[in-house]
Short mmCIF file of C-alpha atoms and ligand atoms in Angstrom, two decimals:
data_model
loop_
_atom_site.label_atom_id
_atom_site.label_comp_id
_atom_site.label_asym_id
_atom_site.label_seq_id
_atom_site.Cartn_x
_atom_site.Cartn_y
_atom_site.Cartn_z
CA MET A 1 16.17 15.12 8.09
CA SER A 2 18.26 17.89 9.59
CA THR A 3 20.17 15.49 11.82
CA ASP A 4 23.21 13.24 11.51
CA LEU A 5 21.20 10.45 13.10
CA ALA A 6 19.99 8.02 10.42
CA ILE A 7 16.24 7.38 10.82
CA GLY A 8 14.10 5.22 8.60
CA VAL A 9 12.71 1.79 7.87
CA HIS A 10 14.40 -0.95 9.88
CA ASP A 11 12.17 -3.81 8.70
CA LEU A 12 9.34 -4.20 6.23
CA SER A 13 6.74 -6.96 5.94
CA LEU A 14 3.82 -7.49 3.54
CA ARG A 15 0.64 -9.57 3.71
CA THR A 16 -2.39 -9.89 1.50
CA THR A 17 -5.65 -11.84 1.51
CA SER A 18 -6.21 -15.61 1.06
CA LEU A 19 -8.11 -15.40 -2.26
CA VAL A 20 -7.16 -14.14 -5.72
CA LEU A 21 -9.26 -13.37 -8.81
CA PRO A 22 -7.28 -13.45 -12.08
CA HIS A 23 -8.11 -10.68 -14.56
CA ALA A 24 -8.63 -13.36 -17.22
CA GLU A 25 -11.64 -14.46 -15.16
CA LEU A 26 -12.99 -10.88 -14.93
CA ALA A 27 -12.53 -10.47 -18.70
CA ARG A 28 -14.37 -13.76 -19.33
CA TYR A 29 -17.32 -12.43 -17.32
CA ASN A 30 -17.57 -8.90 -18.77
CA GLY A 31 -16.37 -9.55 -22.32
CA SER A 32 -13.38 -7.20 -22.13
CA ASP A 33 -10.24 -7.96 -24.10
CA VAL A 34 -7.92 -9.32 -21.40
CA ALA A 35 -5.07 -7.40 -23.07
CA LYS A 36 -6.71 -4.22 -21.77
CA TYR A 37 -6.07 -5.48 -18.24
CA HIS A 38 -2.71 -7.17 -18.80
CA LYS A 39 -1.16 -4.52 -21.06
CA GLY A 40 -3.40 -1.43 -20.81
CA LEU A 41 -3.58 -1.40 -17.00
CA GLY A 42 -0.64 -3.71 -16.26
CA GLN A 43 -2.75 -5.88 -13.94
CA ARG A 44 -2.93 -9.67 -13.88
CA ALA A 45 -4.92 -10.46 -10.71
CA MET A 46 -6.49 -8.95 -7.62
CA SER A 47 -6.48 -10.10 -3.99
CA VAL A 48 -9.94 -10.70 -2.55
CA PRO A 49 -10.67 -10.96 1.19
CA THR A 50 -12.45 -13.99 2.67
CA GLU A 51 -15.46 -13.42 4.96
CA ASP A 52 -13.13 -13.32 7.99
CA GLU A 53 -10.41 -11.04 6.56
CA ASP A 54 -10.28 -7.24 6.60
CA ILE A 55 -7.81 -4.39 7.09
CA VAL A 56 -7.26 -5.38 10.73
CA THR A 57 -6.41 -9.04 10.07
CA MET A 58 -4.08 -8.08 7.20
CA ALA A 59 -2.41 -5.33 9.25
CA ALA A 60 -1.80 -7.64 12.21
CA ALA A 61 -0.54 -10.42 9.91
CA ALA A 62 1.90 -8.00 8.23
CA ALA A 63 3.17 -6.64 11.56
CA LEU A 64 3.50 -9.99 13.38
CA PRO A 65 6.84 -10.98 11.77
CA LEU A 66 8.31 -7.60 12.81
CA ILE A 67 7.35 -8.17 16.44
CA GLU A 68 8.59 -11.79 16.28
CA ARG A 69 11.98 -10.70 14.91
CA HIS A 70 12.58 -7.56 16.98
CA GLY A 71 10.39 -8.04 20.06
CA PRO A 72 7.71 -5.67 21.32
CA ASP A 73 9.96 -3.52 23.53
CA ASP A 74 10.15 0.22 22.86
CA VAL A 75 7.33 0.11 20.28
CA THR A 76 5.83 3.28 21.68
CA THR A 77 3.50 4.16 18.83
CA VAL A 78 1.38 2.36 16.24
CA VAL A 79 0.23 4.43 13.25
CA LEU A 80 -2.24 2.61 11.00
CA ALA A 81 -3.05 4.32 7.71
CA THR A 82 -6.12 3.27 5.77
CA GLU A 83 -8.88 4.62 3.60
CA SER A 84 -11.07 1.54 4.02
CA SER A 85 -11.52 1.88 7.76
CA VAL A 86 -13.87 -0.41 9.70
CA ASP A 87 -14.99 2.18 12.26
CA GLN A 88 -15.66 5.93 12.22
CA SER A 89 -14.27 6.40 15.73
CA LYS A 90 -12.06 3.60 17.02
CA ALA A 91 -8.63 3.31 15.40
CA ALA A 92 -8.19 -0.05 13.66
CA GLY A 93 -4.67 -0.10 15.11
CA VAL A 94 -6.13 -0.66 18.60
CA TYR A 95 -7.34 -4.11 17.50
CA VAL A 96 -3.90 -4.74 15.96
CA HIS A 97 -2.20 -3.62 19.17
CA SER A 98 -4.30 -6.17 21.06
CA LEU A 99 -3.73 -9.02 18.58
CA LEU A 100 0.03 -8.42 18.71
CA GLY A 101 0.07 -8.25 22.52
CA LEU A 102 1.78 -4.85 22.65
CA ALA A 103 2.24 -3.02 25.95
CA SER A 104 -0.49 -0.75 27.32
CA ASN A 105 1.91 2.22 27.41
CA THR A 106 1.62 2.58 23.64
CA ARG A 107 0.09 5.39 21.57
CA VAL A 108 -2.19 4.15 18.74
CA VAL A 109 -3.73 6.30 16.05
CA GLU A 110 -5.32 5.99 12.59
CA VAL A 111 -4.32 8.28 9.73
CA LYS A 112 -6.36 9.01 6.61
CA GLN A 113 -5.77 10.85 3.36
CA ALA A 114 -6.75 8.44 0.59
CA CYS A 115 -3.73 6.44 -0.64
CA TYR A 116 -1.23 8.95 0.80
CA GLY A 117 -1.87 8.32 4.54
CA ALA A 118 0.96 5.87 5.25
CA THR A 119 3.58 8.33 4.01
CA ALA A 120 2.30 10.90 6.50
CA GLY A 121 2.56 8.09 9.08
CA LEU A 122 6.17 7.46 8.09
CA GLN A 123 7.03 11.14 8.51
CA PHE A 124 5.26 11.33 11.89
CA ALA A 125 7.17 8.22 12.96
CA ALA A 126 10.50 9.72 11.88
CA GLY A 127 9.69 12.84 13.93
CA LEU A 128 8.99 10.78 17.05
CA VAL A 129 12.22 8.79 16.65
CA HIS A 130 14.14 12.01 16.06
CA ARG A 131 12.85 13.31 19.40
CA ASP A 132 13.77 10.11 21.22
CA PRO A 133 15.96 7.67 19.23
CA ARG A 134 15.16 4.79 21.62
CA GLN A 135 11.57 4.77 20.39
CA ARG A 136 10.45 2.41 17.64
CA VAL A 137 7.30 3.17 15.72
CA LEU A 138 5.15 0.63 13.90
CA VAL A 139 3.67 2.17 10.75
CA ILE A 140 1.10 -0.01 9.00
CA ALA A 141 -0.66 0.65 5.72
CA SER A 142 -3.67 -1.62 5.21
CA ASP A 143 -6.47 -1.38 2.66
CA VAL A 144 -9.11 -3.29 0.79
CA SER A 145 -9.82 -1.49 -2.47
CA GLN A 146 -13.36 -2.01 -3.76
CA TYR A 147 -15.14 -0.13 -6.53
CA ASP A 148 -18.73 -0.47 -7.72
CA LEU A 149 -19.37 -3.79 -9.44
CA ASP A 150 -19.26 -3.52 -13.25
CA SER A 151 -17.58 -0.09 -13.10
CA PRO A 152 -14.24 0.70 -14.83
CA GLY A 153 -12.55 0.83 -11.43
CA GLU A 154 -13.45 -2.80 -10.66
CA ALA A 155 -10.41 -3.99 -12.63
CA THR A 156 -8.14 -1.97 -10.32
CA GLN A 157 -9.28 -3.50 -7.01
CA GLY A 158 -7.00 -5.33 -4.61
CA ALA A 159 -5.98 -5.67 -0.98
CA ALA A 160 -2.77 -5.76 1.05
CA ALA A 161 -0.98 -4.47 4.12
CA ALA A 162 2.59 -3.25 4.54
CA ALA A 163 4.06 -2.98 8.04
CA MET A 164 7.23 -0.97 8.69
CA LEU A 165 9.28 -0.61 11.85
CA VAL A 166 10.72 2.91 11.94
CA THR A 167 13.84 3.28 14.07
CA ALA A 168 17.15 5.06 14.43
CA ASP A 169 20.06 3.37 12.63
CA PRO A 170 17.72 1.41 10.35
CA ALA A 171 18.77 -1.74 8.48
CA LEU A 172 16.90 -1.09 5.23
CA LEU A 173 16.30 2.53 4.38
CA GLU A 174 17.30 5.95 5.68
CA LEU A 175 14.84 8.76 4.99
CA THR A 176 16.64 11.82 3.67
CA GLY A 177 15.33 15.36 3.28
CA PRO A 178 13.77 17.43 1.89
CA SER A 179 10.26 16.28 0.96
CA GLY A 180 8.52 17.65 -2.11
CA LEU A 181 4.89 18.35 -1.21
CA PHE A 182 1.76 19.02 -3.24
CA THR A 183 -1.87 19.50 -2.19
CA ALA A 184 -4.80 20.43 -4.45
CA ASP A 185 -8.54 20.38 -3.70
CA VAL A 186 -9.77 18.05 -6.47
CA MET A 187 -12.70 15.60 -6.56
CA ASP A 188 -11.05 12.74 -8.41
CA PHE A 189 -11.93 10.03 -5.87
CA TRP A 190 -13.81 10.27 -2.58
CA ARG A 191 -16.03 8.16 -0.34
CA PRO A 192 -18.81 9.84 1.66
CA ASN A 193 -19.43 8.22 5.06
CA TYR A 194 -22.66 6.60 3.85
CA ARG A 195 -21.01 4.72 0.99
CA ALA A 196 -19.14 1.39 0.99
CA THR A 197 -17.47 2.14 -2.34
CA PRO A 198 -15.83 5.32 -3.56
CA LEU A 199 -17.06 7.73 -6.19
CA VAL A 200 -14.39 8.20 -8.82
CA ASN A 201 -13.73 10.35 -11.85
CA GLY A 202 -11.23 7.91 -13.32
CA LYS A 203 -9.68 10.01 -16.09
CA GLU A 204 -9.57 13.08 -13.83
CA SER A 205 -7.78 11.02 -11.19
CA VAL A 206 -5.04 10.12 -13.68
CA ALA A 207 -4.63 13.80 -14.62
CA ALA A 208 -4.66 14.89 -10.95
CA TYR A 209 -2.02 12.26 -10.14
CA LEU A 210 0.23 13.52 -12.95
CA ASP A 211 -0.22 17.17 -11.83
CA ALA A 212 0.85 16.05 -8.36
CA VAL A 213 3.99 14.36 -9.73
CA GLU A 214 4.99 17.62 -11.37
CA GLY A 215 4.13 19.75 -8.34
CA ALA A 216 5.87 17.51 -5.80
CA TRP A 217 9.03 17.16 -7.90
CA ARG A 218 9.26 20.92 -8.48
CA ASP A 219 8.86 21.51 -4.73
CA TYR A 220 11.48 18.84 -3.96
CA ARG A 221 14.02 20.45 -6.29
CA SER A 222 13.23 24.00 -5.14
CA GLN A 223 14.22 22.94 -1.64
CA GLY A 224 17.60 21.68 -2.79
CA GLY A 225 16.61 18.06 -3.45
CA LEU A 226 18.90 15.75 -5.41
CA PRO A 227 19.00 15.82 -9.22
CA LEU A 228 17.32 13.01 -11.15
CA THR A 229 20.62 11.38 -12.03
CA ASP A 230 21.34 10.61 -8.34
CA PHE A 231 18.39 8.16 -8.15
CA ARG A 232 18.73 4.43 -8.80
CA GLY A 233 15.03 3.57 -8.78
CA PHE A 234 11.60 5.15 -8.40
CA CYS A 235 8.66 3.75 -6.45
CA TYR A 236 5.27 5.20 -7.31
CA HIS A 237 1.81 4.72 -5.89
CA GLN A 238 0.36 2.09 -8.24
CA PRO A 239 -3.46 2.08 -8.50
CA TYR A 240 -2.57 -0.06 -11.50
CA THR A 241 1.00 -0.65 -12.54
CA ARG A 242 0.89 1.19 -15.91
CA MET A 243 0.24 4.31 -13.84
CA ALA A 244 3.79 4.11 -12.49
CA PHE A 245 5.19 4.30 -16.02
CA LYS A 246 2.93 7.27 -16.85
CA ALA A 247 4.08 8.95 -13.64
CA HIS A 248 7.75 8.38 -14.34
CA ARG A 249 7.35 9.75 -17.84
CA GLN A 250 5.82 12.86 -16.25
CA LEU A 251 8.70 13.12 -13.78
CA LEU A 252 11.34 12.83 -16.52
CA GLU A 253 9.53 15.46 -18.58
CA THR A 254 9.23 17.83 -15.61
CA ALA A 255 12.92 17.35 -14.82
CA GLY A 256 13.80 18.11 -18.45
CA ALA A 257 15.34 14.66 -18.92
CA HIS A 258 15.50 12.75 -22.18
CA LEU A 259 12.50 10.36 -22.50
CA ASP A 260 14.45 7.17 -22.90
CA GLU A 261 12.15 4.09 -23.00
CA GLU A 262 14.96 1.81 -21.79
CA ALA A 263 15.64 4.01 -18.77
CA LEU A 264 11.92 4.26 -18.08
CA HIS A 265 11.69 0.48 -17.99
CA ARG A 266 14.88 0.08 -15.92
CA ASP A 267 13.73 2.65 -13.33
CA VAL A 268 10.16 1.38 -12.85
CA ALA A 269 9.79 -2.30 -13.95
CA PRO A 270 11.48 -3.77 -10.81
CA THR A 271 8.78 -2.12 -8.65
CA THR A 272 5.62 -3.65 -10.13
CA SER A 273 5.78 -7.40 -9.34
CA TYR A 274 3.59 -7.33 -6.20
CA ASN A 275 1.14 -4.69 -7.36
CA GLU A 276 0.37 -6.39 -10.68
CA THR A 277 -0.86 -9.53 -8.91
CA VAL A 278 -2.25 -8.03 -5.68
CA GLY A 279 -4.04 -5.04 -7.27
CA ASN A 280 -4.53 -1.62 -5.76
CA SER A 281 -3.83 -1.70 -2.05
CA TYR A 282 -4.32 2.08 -1.68
CA THR A 283 -2.06 3.23 1.22
CA ALA A 284 0.11 0.12 0.99
CA SER A 285 0.67 0.27 -2.77
CA VAL A 286 3.81 2.46 -2.86
CA TYR A 287 5.34 0.32 -0.10
CA LEU A 288 4.65 -2.85 -2.08
CA ALA A 289 6.52 -1.11 -4.90
CA LEU A 290 9.39 -0.30 -2.54
CA THR A 291 9.54 -3.90 -1.29
CA ALA A 292 9.61 -5.22 -4.85
CA LEU A 293 12.43 -2.83 -5.74
CA LEU A 294 14.56 -3.88 -2.76
CA GLU A 295 13.94 -7.57 -3.46
CA ASN A 296 14.39 -7.43 -7.24
CA ARG A 297 17.58 -5.34 -7.28
CA ASP A 298 20.82 -6.39 -5.61
CA ASP A 299 22.85 -3.29 -6.48
CA LEU A 300 21.30 -0.69 -4.21
CA ASP A 301 23.77 -0.62 -1.28
CA GLY A 302 24.19 3.05 -0.34
CA ARG A 303 22.12 4.19 -3.33
CA THR A 304 19.24 6.65 -3.31
CA VAL A 305 15.73 5.70 -4.40
CA GLY A 306 12.73 7.99 -4.89
CA LEU A 307 9.25 7.43 -3.46
CA PHE A 308 6.20 9.19 -4.82
CA SER A 309 3.10 8.87 -2.69
CA TYR A 310 -0.27 10.10 -4.03
CA GLY A 311 -3.66 10.21 -2.34
CA SER A 312 -6.67 11.41 -4.30
CA GLY A 313 -8.33 14.52 -3.12
CA SER A 314 -5.36 15.26 -3.29
CA VAL A 315 -2.10 15.18 -1.30
CA ALA A 316 1.24 13.99 -2.64
CA GLU A 317 4.84 13.75 -1.49
CA PHE A 318 8.11 12.96 -3.22
CA LEU A 319 10.85 11.81 -0.91
CA ALA A 320 14.29 10.33 -1.25
CA ALA A 321 15.63 7.43 0.79
CA ARG A 322 19.13 5.98 0.99
CA VAL A 323 19.30 2.19 0.90
CA ARG A 324 21.47 0.95 3.77
CA PRO A 325 24.49 -1.19 2.92
CA GLY A 326 23.75 -4.88 3.54
CA TYR A 327 19.98 -4.36 3.20
CA ARG A 328 19.45 -7.65 1.37
CA ALA A 329 20.20 -9.70 4.50
CA HIS A 330 17.11 -8.20 6.18
CA LEU A 331 14.54 -8.75 3.44
CA ARG A 332 11.63 -11.20 3.65
CA GLN A 333 11.14 -12.22 0.04
CA GLU A 334 10.44 -15.91 0.79
CA ALA A 335 7.55 -15.04 3.17
CA HIS A 336 6.22 -12.50 0.67
CA ARG A 337 6.42 -14.98 -2.19
CA ARG A 338 4.44 -17.49 -0.13
CA ALA A 339 1.81 -14.89 0.85
CA VAL A 340 1.17 -14.19 -2.82
CA GLU A 341 1.50 -17.72 -4.22
CA ASP A 342 -0.52 -19.47 -1.51
CA ARG A 343 -3.66 -17.48 -2.33
CA GLN A 344 -6.51 -19.66 -3.55
CA VAL A 345 -7.66 -18.83 -7.08
CA ILE A 346 -11.40 -18.17 -7.26
CA ASP A 347 -13.83 -17.85 -10.16
CA TYR A 348 -15.96 -14.83 -10.95
CA ALA A 349 -19.12 -16.24 -9.32
CA THR A 350 -17.32 -16.79 -6.00
CA TYR A 351 -15.83 -13.29 -6.14
CA ARG A 352 -19.24 -11.78 -6.95
CA SER A 353 -20.99 -13.53 -4.08
CA LEU A 354 -18.28 -12.34 -1.66
CA ARG A 355 -18.64 -8.78 -2.97
CA GLU A 356 -22.42 -8.82 -2.70
CA ARG A 357 -22.45 -9.86 0.95
CA SER A 358 -22.08 -7.37 3.78
CA LEU A 359 -21.70 -7.75 7.51
CA PRO A 360 -25.00 -7.84 9.42
CA THR A 361 -25.94 -4.50 11.01
CA ASP A 362 -28.74 -5.71 13.34
CA GLY A 363 -26.57 -5.89 16.45
CA GLY A 364 -27.06 -9.67 16.76
CA TRP A 365 -24.41 -12.33 17.29
CA HIS A 366 -23.09 -13.51 13.93
CA GLU A 367 -20.23 -16.01 13.71
CA LEU A 368 -18.16 -15.87 10.53
CA PRO A 369 -16.87 -18.98 8.77
CA HIS A 370 -13.18 -19.80 9.21
CA ARG A 371 -11.72 -19.24 5.74
CA THR A 372 -8.52 -17.22 6.10
CA GLN A 373 -5.10 -18.85 5.81
CA GLY A 374 -3.66 -15.97 7.86
CA PRO A 375 -2.74 -15.88 11.56
CA PHE A 376 -5.68 -13.66 12.64
CA ARG A 377 -9.35 -13.63 11.82
CA LEU A 378 -12.55 -11.71 12.29
CA THR A 379 -14.50 -14.40 14.12
CA ALA A 380 -17.83 -12.65 14.69
CA VAL A 381 -19.78 -9.44 14.94
CA ARG A 382 -21.71 -9.14 18.20
CA ASP A 383 -23.56 -6.14 19.67
CA HIS A 384 -22.21 -4.07 16.74
CA GLN A 385 -18.65 -5.03 17.79
CA ARG A 386 -16.03 -6.77 15.71
CA ILE A 387 -14.45 -9.75 17.45
CA TYR A 388 -10.92 -10.63 16.34
CA GLU A 389 -8.86 -13.63 17.39
CA ALA A 390 -5.73 -15.54 16.50
CA ALA A 391 -6.79 -18.07 13.85
N1 COA B 1 -5.13 -3.86 -25.41
C1 COA B 1 -4.17 -3.09 -24.85
N2 COA B 1 -4.44 -1.92 -24.22
C2 COA B 1 -5.71 -1.52 -24.12
C3 COA B 1 -6.76 -2.28 -24.68
C4 COA B 1 -6.43 -3.50 -25.35
N3 COA B 1 -7.36 -4.28 -25.89
N4 COA B 1 -7.92 -1.64 -24.45
C5 COA B 1 -7.61 -0.51 -23.75
N5 COA B 1 -6.28 -0.45 -23.57
C6 COA B 1 -5.53 0.59 -22.86
C7 COA B 1 -6.04 1.99 -23.16
O1 COA B 1 -5.48 2.51 -24.36
C8 COA B 1 -5.60 2.73 -21.94
O2 COA B 1 -4.23 3.07 -22.05
P1 COA B 1 -3.72 4.55 -21.68
O3 COA B 1 -4.01 4.71 -20.20
O4 COA B 1 -2.25 4.51 -21.97
O5 COA B 1 -4.52 5.51 -22.48
C9 COA B 1 -5.73 1.69 -20.81
O6 COA B 1 -5.77 0.42 -21.47
C10 COA B 1 -6.99 1.84 -19.99
O7 COA B 1 -8.07 1.86 -20.89
P2 COA B 1 -9.28 2.88 -20.70
O8 COA B 1 -10.22 2.71 -21.82
O9 COA B 1 -8.76 4.26 -20.41
O10 COA B 1 -9.89 2.22 -19.37
P3 COA B 1 -11.13 2.61 -18.50
O11 COA B 1 -12.04 3.59 -19.17
O12 COA B 1 -11.72 1.30 -18.14
O13 COA B 1 -10.54 3.38 -17.22
C11 COA B 1 -9.25 3.83 -15.27
C12 COA B 1 -9.26 3.18 -16.67
C13 COA B 1 -7.89 3.71 -14.65
C14 COA B 1 -9.65 5.30 -15.38
C15 COA B 1 -10.30 3.07 -14.40
O14 COA B 1 -9.88 1.76 -14.22
C16 COA B 1 -10.54 3.70 -13.04
O15 COA B 1 -11.39 4.58 -12.89
N6 COA B 1 -9.78 3.24 -11.99
C17 COA B 1 -9.92 3.71 -10.64
C18 COA B 1 -9.23 5.03 -10.39
C19 COA B 1 -7.73 4.97 -10.59
O16 COA B 1 -7.13 3.93 -10.49
N7 COA B 1 -7.12 6.14 -10.85
C20 COA B 1 -5.70 6.24 -11.06
C21 COA B 1 -5.07 7.44 -10.40
S1 COA B 1 -5.23 7.42 -8.64
#
């Protein structure tokens, strides 16, 4: 940012669903070698929503600890990024605003560009805080990733939300300029309004992602961005965690750096622990990687880390952030560990029956069973409206 005022992420909180399907169970069902999932994709399990969980309940659950710690005052804007939205018109963040009891003089908006949306939200938030440093902006990334049953993408499903409070003088992370940007009109992954699951050209999406790494890094450097050697870690969007290693290889190659396997591992491995067990959480994925990096490394005081955000279609951004001294005192690793470990393990049949159900569309009054372990639930659909309540 072209200002001396430090602006960035003051607090960061993650939540996922109450159920988890191990990849070993998926492999048992479809006859795949489980090593393809564990080693080839770098995935061990995927979060699965209960009947009464969705992007709204996860988003509110992720944001609640931020409001409890810092209070609701001066939260002037809520930006919720998602590509698995529950309504074509109403912003999902309005439900979250209500569940959190935020003030009526708040601006709420939903942002969409595949898995990239939350990074746009972060930049919009930084702009608002720059204009008025008293403002605090809640940026939430929340997604349920679902592909067609029995398709290659099924192994890369998942669900999670990441909530960030963006403020002046942040405790965790200061956003620094410039941003490396890259947009290309490609059809690697898209979801027409009439479909519940996306259409995806899997191999093309990997190639498009790698093109975007190259393009965004070149743009970042052409604007005077820091050299590779100034970075102490790299967080990538992780549709599956092996993708982060492919991406970093591409970055090193583009930057003309030596392809050192040890450095590759050191730079990326600390970022994958949440994503490998939660699965693809679309907009939230790169922020799960960031959280893992901050929690798994204790030597980042004052250091710069890189974030690469990619959304199919495609839009990408590479940005640098300086970790604030003393950041570890503000992390929430115990709550995050519990959110992941407390999930109930389900078998393939249970997962399949959950996937094959859909919410009634007849406009009647349908109560949903209480299954979530989270603080908020979707209790019913009535007159085509979703009814959310504290659990
Ligand atoms: N042991 C170890 N590794 C194995 C293996 C085994 N038994 N079998 C396969 N693999 C490896 C493959 O060599 C491959 O590695 P590579 O990527 O380094 O080439 C990897 O596992 C995936 O195998 P592949 O045959 O390519 O998988 P797939 O045809 O099922 O498709 C995706 C993989 C990612 C394209 C598919 O899951 C998909 O479409 N996902 C959704 C879209 C997505 O996530 N895109 C990413 C960019 S946004």
